[in-house]
mmCIF file of C-alpha atoms in Angstrom:
data_model
loop_
_atom_site.group_PDB
_atom_site.id
_atom_site.type_symbol
_atom_site.label_atom_id
_atom_site.label_comp_id
_atom_site.label_asym_id
_atom_site.label_seq_id
_atom_site.Cartn_x
_atom_site.Cartn_y
_atom_site.Cartn_z
ATOM 1 C CA MET A 1378 -50.386 2.677 14.384
ATOM 2 C CA ASP A 1379 -48.084 4.022 17.417
ATOM 3 C CA PHE A 1380 -44.653 4.392 15.745
ATOM 4 C CA SER A 1381 -43.060 4.944 19.424
ATOM 5 C CA LEU A 1382 -43.537 1.112 19.645
ATOM 6 C CA ILE A 1383 -41.763 0.175 17.100
ATOM 7 C CA ALA A 1384 -38.382 -1.336 17.756
ATOM 8 C CA GLU A 1385 -35.141 0.215 16.926
ATOM 9 C CA VAL A 1386 -33.011 -0.218 13.681
ATOM 10 C CA THR A 1387 -30.820 -3.484 14.034
ATOM 11 C CA PHE A 1388 -27.811 -4.333 11.641
ATOM 12 C CA PRO A 1389 -28.227 -6.178 9.275
ATOM 13 C CA GLU A 1390 -26.738 -10.241 9.252
ATOM 14 C CA ILE A 1391 -24.169 -9.550 6.044
ATOM 15 C CA ILE A 1392 -22.849 -5.641 6.154
ATOM 16 C CA GLU A 1393 -20.512 -3.677 4.230
ATOM 17 C CA LEU A 1394 -17.713 -1.451 4.835
ATOM 18 C CA ASN A 1395 -15.701 0.955 3.073
ATOM 19 C CA VAL A 1396 -12.622 1.491 4.477
ATOM 20 C CA GLY A 1397 -10.174 4.004 3.275
ATOM 21 C CA GLY A 1398 -11.884 3.502 -0.175
ATOM 22 C CA GLN A 1399 -12.003 -0.241 -0.101
ATOM 23 C CA VAL A 1400 -15.320 -2.256 0.278
ATOM 24 C CA TYR A 1401 -15.455 -5.355 2.381
ATOM 25 C CA ILE A 1402 -18.624 -7.514 3.089
ATOM 26 C CA THR A 1403 -18.828 -9.832 6.077
ATOM 27 C CA ARG A 1404 -20.903 -10.972 8.690
ATOM 28 C CA TYR A 1405 -22.376 -9.091 11.478
ATOM 29 C CA SER A 1406 -20.519 -11.729 13.879
ATOM 30 C CA THR A 1407 -17.647 -11.738 12.247
ATOM 31 C CA LEU A 1408 -17.668 -7.927 13.056
ATOM 32 C CA THR A 1409 -18.343 -8.668 16.730
ATOM 33 C CA SER A 1410 -16.359 -11.551 17.556
ATOM 34 C CA VAL A 1411 -13.854 -9.704 19.750
ATOM 35 C CA PRO A 1412 -15.127 -8.207 22.561
ATOM 36 C CA ASP A 1413 -14.069 -4.613 23.648
ATOM 37 C CA SER A 1414 -12.555 -4.297 19.880
ATOM 38 C CA LEU A 1415 -13.718 -0.712 17.870
ATOM 39 C CA LEU A 1416 -15.500 -3.008 15.626
ATOM 40 C CA TRP A 1417 -17.655 -4.535 18.637
ATOM 41 C CA GLU A 1418 -18.397 -1.497 20.149
ATOM 42 C CA MET A 1419 -19.206 -0.028 16.709
ATOM 43 C CA PHE A 1420 -21.844 -2.802 15.732
ATOM 44 C CA SER A 1421 -23.088 -3.634 19.089
ATOM 45 C CA ARG A 1422 -24.825 -0.575 19.841
ATOM 46 C CA LYS A 1423 -29.021 -1.199 19.651
ATOM 47 C CA SER A 1424 -29.178 1.544 16.665
ATOM 48 C CA THR A 1425 -27.070 2.681 13.584
ATOM 49 C CA LYS A 1426 -27.506 5.925 14.018
ATOM 50 C CA GLY A 1427 -24.095 7.902 14.628
ATOM 51 C CA LEU A 1428 -22.222 5.750 12.469
ATOM 52 C CA ALA A 1429 -20.302 7.535 8.967
ATOM 53 C CA ARG A 1430 -21.631 6.125 6.295
ATOM 54 C CA ASP A 1431 -20.490 6.279 2.308
ATOM 55 C CA THR A 1432 -22.589 8.295 -0.501
ATOM 56 C CA LYS A 1433 -23.948 4.465 -1.271
ATOM 57 C CA GLY A 1434 -25.028 3.545 2.647
ATOM 58 C CA ARG A 1435 -22.090 1.168 3.471
ATOM 59 C CA PHE A 1436 -20.960 2.214 6.860
ATOM 60 C CA PHE A 1437 -17.343 4.124 6.382
ATOM 61 C CA VAL A 1438 -14.258 3.652 8.460
ATOM 62 C CA ASP A 1439 -11.312 6.036 7.698
ATOM 63 C CA ARG A 1440 -8.240 3.995 7.776
ATOM 64 C CA ASP A 1441 -5.985 1.952 5.738
ATOM 65 C CA GLY A 1442 -8.236 -0.358 2.946
ATOM 66 C CA PHE A 1443 -5.635 -2.600 1.891
ATOM 67 C CA LEU A 1444 -4.381 -3.842 5.528
ATOM 68 C CA PHE A 1445 -7.848 -4.235 7.039
ATOM 69 C CA ARG A 1446 -8.130 -7.512 4.778
ATOM 70 C CA TYR A 1447 -5.583 -8.504 7.814
ATOM 71 C CA ILE A 1448 -7.709 -7.448 10.099
ATOM 72 C CA LEU A 1449 -10.554 -8.726 9.327
ATOM 73 C CA ASP A 1450 -9.179 -12.430 8.502
ATOM 74 C CA TYR A 1451 -8.232 -12.171 12.256
ATOM 75 C CA MET A 1452 -11.199 -11.455 13.836
ATOM 76 C CA ARG A 1453 -12.692 -14.571 11.696
ATOM 77 C CA ASP A 1454 -10.552 -17.019 13.665
ATOM 78 C CA GLN A 1455 -8.068 -14.974 15.923
ATOM 79 C CA GLN A 1456 -5.225 -16.596 14.129
ATOM 80 C CA LEU A 1457 -2.662 -14.528 12.236
ATOM 81 C CA VAL A 1458 -1.657 -15.651 9.017
ATOM 82 C CA LEU A 1459 0.826 -13.194 6.844
ATOM 83 C CA PRO A 1460 1.999 -13.628 3.573
ATOM 84 C CA ASP A 1461 5.920 -14.334 2.995
ATOM 85 C CA HIS A 1462 8.247 -11.386 3.123
ATOM 86 C CA PHE A 1463 5.631 -9.548 4.525
ATOM 87 C CA PRO A 1464 6.580 -5.573 4.305
ATOM 88 C CA GLU A 1465 4.001 -4.307 6.527
ATOM 89 C CA ARG A 1466 4.149 -5.661 9.553
ATOM 90 C CA GLY A 1467 4.846 -2.512 11.330
ATOM 91 C CA ARG A 1468 1.805 -0.295 10.179
ATOM 92 C CA LEU A 1469 -0.233 -3.594 10.302
ATOM 93 C CA GLN A 1470 0.605 -3.422 13.879
ATOM 94 C CA ARG A 1471 -0.844 0.475 14.118
ATOM 95 C CA GLU A 1472 -3.563 -0.508 12.489
ATOM 96 C CA ALA A 1473 -3.970 -3.437 15.269
ATOM 97 C CA GLU A 1474 -4.084 -0.877 18.131
ATOM 98 C CA PHE A 1475 -6.366 1.272 16.462
ATOM 99 C CA PHE A 1476 -8.885 -1.501 16.222
ATOM 100 C CA ASN A 1477 -7.983 -2.361 19.525
ATOM 101 C CA LEU A 1478 -6.963 -5.996 19.283
ATOM 102 C CA PRO A 1479 -4.342 -6.641 22.091
ATOM 103 C CA GLU A 1480 -3.985 -10.194 21.029
ATOM 104 C CA LEU A 1481 -3.095 -9.539 17.588
ATOM 105 C CA VAL A 1482 -0.483 -6.627 18.422
ATOM 106 C CA LYS A 1483 1.164 -8.622 20.442
ATOM 107 C CA LEU A 1484 1.277 -11.225 17.660
ATOM 108 C CA LEU A 1485 2.854 -8.499 15.446
ATOM 109 C CA ALA A 1486 5.197 -7.146 17.956
ATOM 110 C CA PRO A 1487 8.926 -7.682 16.703
ATOM 111 C CA LYS A 1488 10.417 -11.152 18.744
ATOM 112 C CA ILE A 1489 14.240 -10.702 19.577
ATOM 113 C CA SER A 1490 16.032 -13.498 19.994
ATOM 114 C CA LYS A 1491 18.791 -14.167 22.587
ATOM 115 C CA GLN A 1492 20.761 -15.749 19.676
ATOM 116 C CA ASN A 1493 21.169 -12.375 17.797
ATOM 117 C CA SER A 1494 19.964 -14.380 14.831
ATOM 118 C CA LEU A 1495 19.497 -12.710 11.719
ATOM 119 C CA GLY A 1496 16.048 -13.111 10.023
ATOM 120 C CA ASP A 1497 12.803 -11.427 9.074
ATOM 121 C CA GLU A 1498 12.669 -9.507 12.009
ATOM 122 C CA GLY A 1499 16.316 -7.835 10.942
ATOM 123 C CA CYS A 1500 19.673 -6.875 12.795
ATOM 124 C CA GLN A 1501 18.668 -6.982 16.626
ATOM 125 C CA SER A 1502 21.104 -6.467 19.952
ATOM 126 C CA ASP A 1503 21.247 -9.192 22.541
ATOM 127 C CA PRO A 1504 20.049 -7.544 25.152
ATOM 128 C CA GLU A 1505 22.111 -9.339 27.539
ATOM 129 C CA ASP A 1506 25.586 -7.857 25.670
ATOM 130 C CA SER A 1507 23.789 -3.937 27.453
ATOM 131 C CA SER A 1508 24.548 -4.780 31.003
ATOM 132 C CA PRO A 1509 26.539 -2.014 32.385
ATOM 133 C CA GLY A 1510 28.937 -4.892 33.232
ATOM 134 C CA ILE A 1511 30.312 -5.651 30.381
ATOM 135 C CA ASP A 1512 33.697 -4.199 28.899
ATOM 136 C CA THR A 1513 33.380 -1.619 26.382
ATOM 137 C CA ALA A 1514 36.002 -3.269 24.533
ATOM 138 C CA ARG A 1515 33.696 -5.706 24.012
ATOM 139 C CA ASN A 1516 30.480 -3.718 23.494
ATOM 140 C CA LEU A 1517 32.086 -1.876 20.648
ATOM 141 C CA GLY A 1518 33.184 -5.417 19.461
ATOM 142 C CA SER A 1519 29.831 -7.311 19.300
ATOM 143 C CA LEU A 1520 28.368 -3.861 17.568
ATOM 144 C CA GLY A 1521 30.997 -3.935 14.960
ATOM 145 C CA ALA A 1522 30.040 -7.777 14.209
ATOM 146 C CA ALA A 1523 26.610 -7.083 14.261
ATOM 147 C CA ALA A 1524 27.097 -4.355 11.315
ATOM 148 C CA ALA A 1525 29.164 -6.627 9.615
ATOM 149 C CA ALA A 1526 26.545 -9.320 9.328
ATOM 150 C CA CYS A 1527 23.718 -6.910 8.424
ATOM 151 C CA ALA A 1528 25.962 -5.662 5.730
ATOM 152 C CA SER A 1529 26.701 -8.933 4.550
ATOM 153 C CA LEU A 1530 22.781 -9.810 4.001
ATOM 154 C CA VAL A 1531 22.699 -6.519 1.596
ATOM 155 C CA PRO A 1532 24.132 -7.636 -1.941
ATOM 156 C CA GLY A 1533 26.339 -4.122 -2.765
ATOM 157 C CA GLY A 1534 27.921 -3.451 0.723
ATOM 158 C CA VAL A 1535 26.885 -1.227 3.933
ATOM 159 C CA ASP A 1536 24.889 1.082 2.589
ATOM 160 C CA GLY A 1537 22.364 -1.244 0.942
ATOM 161 C CA LYS A 1538 21.957 -0.171 -2.073
ATOM 162 C CA ARG A 1539 21.258 -2.898 -4.899
ATOM 163 C CA SER A 1540 22.162 -2.561 -8.435
ATOM 164 C CA GLY A 1541 18.936 -3.221 -10.969
ATOM 165 C CA PHE A 1542 16.475 -1.452 -13.318
ATOM 166 C CA ILE A 1543 13.433 0.470 -12.677
ATOM 167 C CA THR A 1544 11.159 1.824 -15.208
ATOM 168 C CA ILE A 1545 8.472 4.098 -14.636
ATOM 169 C CA GLY A 1546 5.694 4.929 -17.783
ATOM 170 C CA TYR A 1547 2.246 6.642 -18.359
ATOM 171 C CA ARG A 1548 -0.116 6.494 -20.887
ATOM 172 C CA GLY A 1549 -1.398 10.247 -22.124
ATOM 173 C CA SER A 1550 -3.341 11.556 -24.708
ATOM 174 C CA TYR A 1551 -3.520 15.236 -27.058
ATOM 175 C CA THR A 1552 -5.371 16.997 -29.221
ATOM 176 C CA LEU A 1553 -3.778 18.376 -31.932
ATOM 177 C CA GLY A 1554 -5.415 20.639 -34.629
ATOM 178 C CA ARG A 1555 -5.890 21.298 -38.253
ATOM 179 C CA ASP A 1556 -2.430 21.012 -40.391
ATOM 180 C CA SER A 1557 -0.981 21.077 -37.213
ATOM 181 C CA GLN A 1558 -1.338 24.767 -37.341
ATOM 182 C CA THR A 1559 -2.126 25.063 -33.887
ATOM 183 C CA ASP A 1560 -0.663 24.128 -30.233
ATOM 184 C CA ALA A 1561 -1.007 20.316 -29.322
ATOM 185 C CA LYS A 1562 -3.643 20.539 -25.646
ATOM 186 C CA PHE A 1563 -2.586 17.769 -23.609
ATOM 187 C CA ARG A 1564 -4.255 15.859 -20.914
ATOM 188 C CA ARG A 1565 -2.966 15.342 -17.425
ATOM 189 C CA VAL A 1566 -0.998 12.164 -16.488
ATOM 190 C CA ALA A 1567 -3.601 9.631 -14.891
ATOM 191 C CA ARG A 1568 -1.181 7.504 -13.317
ATOM 192 C CA ILE A 1569 2.619 6.480 -12.864
ATOM 193 C CA MET A 1570 3.129 2.840 -13.635
ATOM 194 C CA VAL A 1571 5.899 1.148 -11.973
ATOM 195 C CA CYS A 1572 7.806 -1.790 -13.575
ATOM 196 C CA GLY A 1573 10.970 -3.464 -11.321
ATOM 197 C CA LYS A 1574 11.684 -5.433 -8.607
ATOM 198 C CA THR A 1575 9.911 -4.823 -5.719
ATOM 199 C CA SER A 1576 12.358 -4.085 -3.053
ATOM 200 C CA LEU A 1577 13.880 -1.506 -5.119
ATOM 201 C CA ALA A 1578 10.522 0.269 -6.267
ATOM 202 C CA LYS A 1579 9.768 0.094 -2.310
ATOM 203 C CA GLU A 1580 13.261 1.424 -1.829
ATOM 204 C CA VAL A 1581 13.151 4.195 -3.841
ATOM 205 C CA PHE A 1582 9.494 5.675 -3.695
ATOM 206 C CA GLY A 1583 8.420 4.236 -0.160
ATOM 207 C CA GLU A 1584 5.059 5.462 1.206
ATOM 208 C CA THR A 1585 4.384 7.578 -2.269
ATOM 209 C CA LEU A 1586 4.133 3.496 -4.158
ATOM 210 C CA ASN A 1587 0.605 2.339 -4.546
ATOM 211 C CA GLU A 1588 1.017 -1.714 -4.091
ATOM 212 C CA SER A 1589 -2.896 -1.867 -4.160
ATOM 213 C CA ARG A 1590 -3.184 -4.677 -7.213
ATOM 214 C CA ASP A 1591 -0.115 -6.745 -6.096
ATOM 215 C CA PRO A 1592 0.221 -6.200 -2.116
ATOM 216 C CA ASP A 1593 1.637 -9.295 -1.572
ATOM 217 C CA ARG A 1594 4.467 -10.088 -3.938
ATOM 218 C CA PRO A 1595 7.850 -10.882 -2.366
ATOM 219 C CA PRO A 1596 10.882 -8.321 -2.432
ATOM 220 C CA GLU A 1597 13.013 -10.179 -4.705
ATOM 221 C CA ARG A 1598 10.041 -11.493 -7.423
ATOM 222 C CA TYR A 1599 9.476 -8.795 -9.991
ATOM 223 C CA THR A 1600 6.262 -6.699 -10.901
ATOM 224 C CA SER A 1601 4.715 -4.558 -13.386
ATOM 225 C CA ARG A 1602 1.160 -3.641 -11.296
ATOM 226 C CA TYR A 1603 2.657 -0.929 -8.612
ATOM 227 C CA TYR A 1604 1.683 2.956 -9.220
ATOM 228 C CA LEU A 1605 2.618 6.120 -7.719
ATOM 229 C CA LYS A 1606 0.341 8.211 -5.664
ATOM 230 C CA PHE A 1607 1.401 11.616 -7.326
ATOM 231 C CA THR A 1608 0.972 12.140 -10.923
ATOM 232 C CA PHE A 1609 3.784 14.485 -11.676
ATOM 233 C CA LEU A 1610 6.431 12.804 -13.441
ATOM 234 C CA GLU A 1611 9.520 15.354 -12.065
ATOM 235 C CA GLN A 1612 8.519 14.426 -8.684
ATOM 236 C CA ALA A 1613 8.982 10.550 -9.932
ATOM 237 C CA PHE A 1614 12.508 11.732 -11.811
ATOM 238 C CA ASP A 1615 13.728 13.200 -8.225
ATOM 239 C CA LYS A 1616 13.071 10.057 -6.234
ATOM 240 C CA LEU A 1617 14.854 8.352 -8.463
ATOM 241 C CA ALA A 1618 17.521 10.448 -9.351
ATOM 242 C CA ASP A 1619 18.427 10.918 -5.490
ATOM 243 C CA ALA A 1620 18.771 7.224 -4.963
ATOM 244 C CA GLY A 1621 21.579 7.005 -7.449
ATOM 245 C CA PHE A 1622 19.724 6.102 -10.919
ATOM 246 C CA HIS A 1623 20.363 7.255 -13.808
ATOM 247 C CA MET A 1624 18.030 7.062 -16.917
ATOM 248 C CA VAL A 1625 19.592 4.884 -19.893
ATOM 249 C CA ALA A 1626 16.490 4.984 -22.489
ATOM 250 C CA CYS A 1627 12.661 5.964 -22.870
ATOM 251 C CA ASN A 1628 10.332 5.078 -25.714
ATOM 252 C CA SER A 1629 7.485 6.410 -26.787
ATOM 253 C CA THR A 1630 4.548 5.618 -29.270
ATOM 254 C CA GLY A 1631 0.730 7.094 -30.660
ATOM 255 C CA THR A 1632 -1.779 6.466 -32.176
ATOM 256 C CA CYS A 1633 -4.561 8.601 -33.725
ATOM 257 C CA ALA A 1634 -7.801 7.396 -31.460
ATOM 258 C CA PHE A 1635 -10.264 9.771 -33.611
ATOM 259 C CA ALA A 1636 -11.149 12.850 -35.123
ATOM 260 C CA HIS A 1637 -13.557 15.506 -34.230
ATOM 261 C CA GLU A 1638 -16.304 15.762 -36.823
ATOM 262 C CA GLN A 1639 -16.747 19.653 -36.844
ATOM 263 C CA THR A 1640 -13.220 21.071 -36.012
ATOM 264 C CA ASP A 1641 -11.018 18.114 -37.170
ATOM 265 C CA ASP A 1642 -9.162 18.189 -34.111
ATOM 266 C CA LYS A 1643 -7.144 14.849 -33.749
ATOM 267 C CA ILE A 1644 -7.096 13.259 -30.243
ATOM 268 C CA TRP A 1645 -3.990 11.031 -29.887
ATOM 269 C CA THR A 1646 -2.934 8.515 -27.195
ATOM 270 C CA SER A 1647 0.195 7.321 -26.546
ATOM 271 C CA TYR A 1648 2.816 5.491 -24.189
ATOM 272 C CA THR A 1649 5.756 6.246 -23.003
ATOM 273 C CA GLU A 1650 8.694 4.504 -20.269
ATOM 274 C CA TYR A 1651 11.437 5.975 -18.899
ATOM 275 C CA VAL A 1652 14.172 3.392 -17.662
ATOM 276 C CA PHE A 1653 16.729 3.766 -14.782
ATOM 277 C CA TYR A 1654 19.730 2.089 -14.152
ATOM 278 C CA ARG A 1655 21.745 1.809 -10.574
ATOM 279 C CA GLU A 1656 24.938 0.100 -11.028
#
């Protein structure tokens, strides 16, 4: 057989992607639906050679895996559909720029209203008021009125700090020797969970908050599915203290999971919660 006559390997109709650790399965036609986009350039080549892959052979893209769902939705029908109170608009715009989707970037760009309306886009100034012919005193008065209007939208005053509770919890395990005569051996905390109002959790923990299990939760709703991207309790305590929270309660439970047959060491599992409050 003359192997030189064999055609170059082409892409399958169904393609698996690993985007920042999140797996997506979509059609080849979807990935090439927007000409000149980054994905179009990646998958319009004649061969798969040169594209990064993960350990399972999926094509790998080192970007935000959770926001990519909206990128993929847009590429299916070139329409932007976001959940109410979507908090990641700026980050999604940055992803759209990376994937070279100019029309999506335009749809995500903040809109400045001439009426200086106060909506989801935030408190924005009227561009007509910034002309040099406007009296300085009038400008200062307009700025003061806008600041007061912005502050009135946030309960708790100008600083925007709201009262409320945040609970953080973690599951742990430790080994205890025979007759409790030896030191307990603690294992590393695997995950710190966050419960409370969505807006408070995002205010306190910011980019260190993992929202992957509840990504579309409105800011005024409550959740118990967030967790932190770090595993140091002291770091979580510092962030809560910096935001004005104080610990008001804590509790812990423990159960003996099993005992080692040869050493009589007992392995205990526990769940601990810390309740913080800000007035």
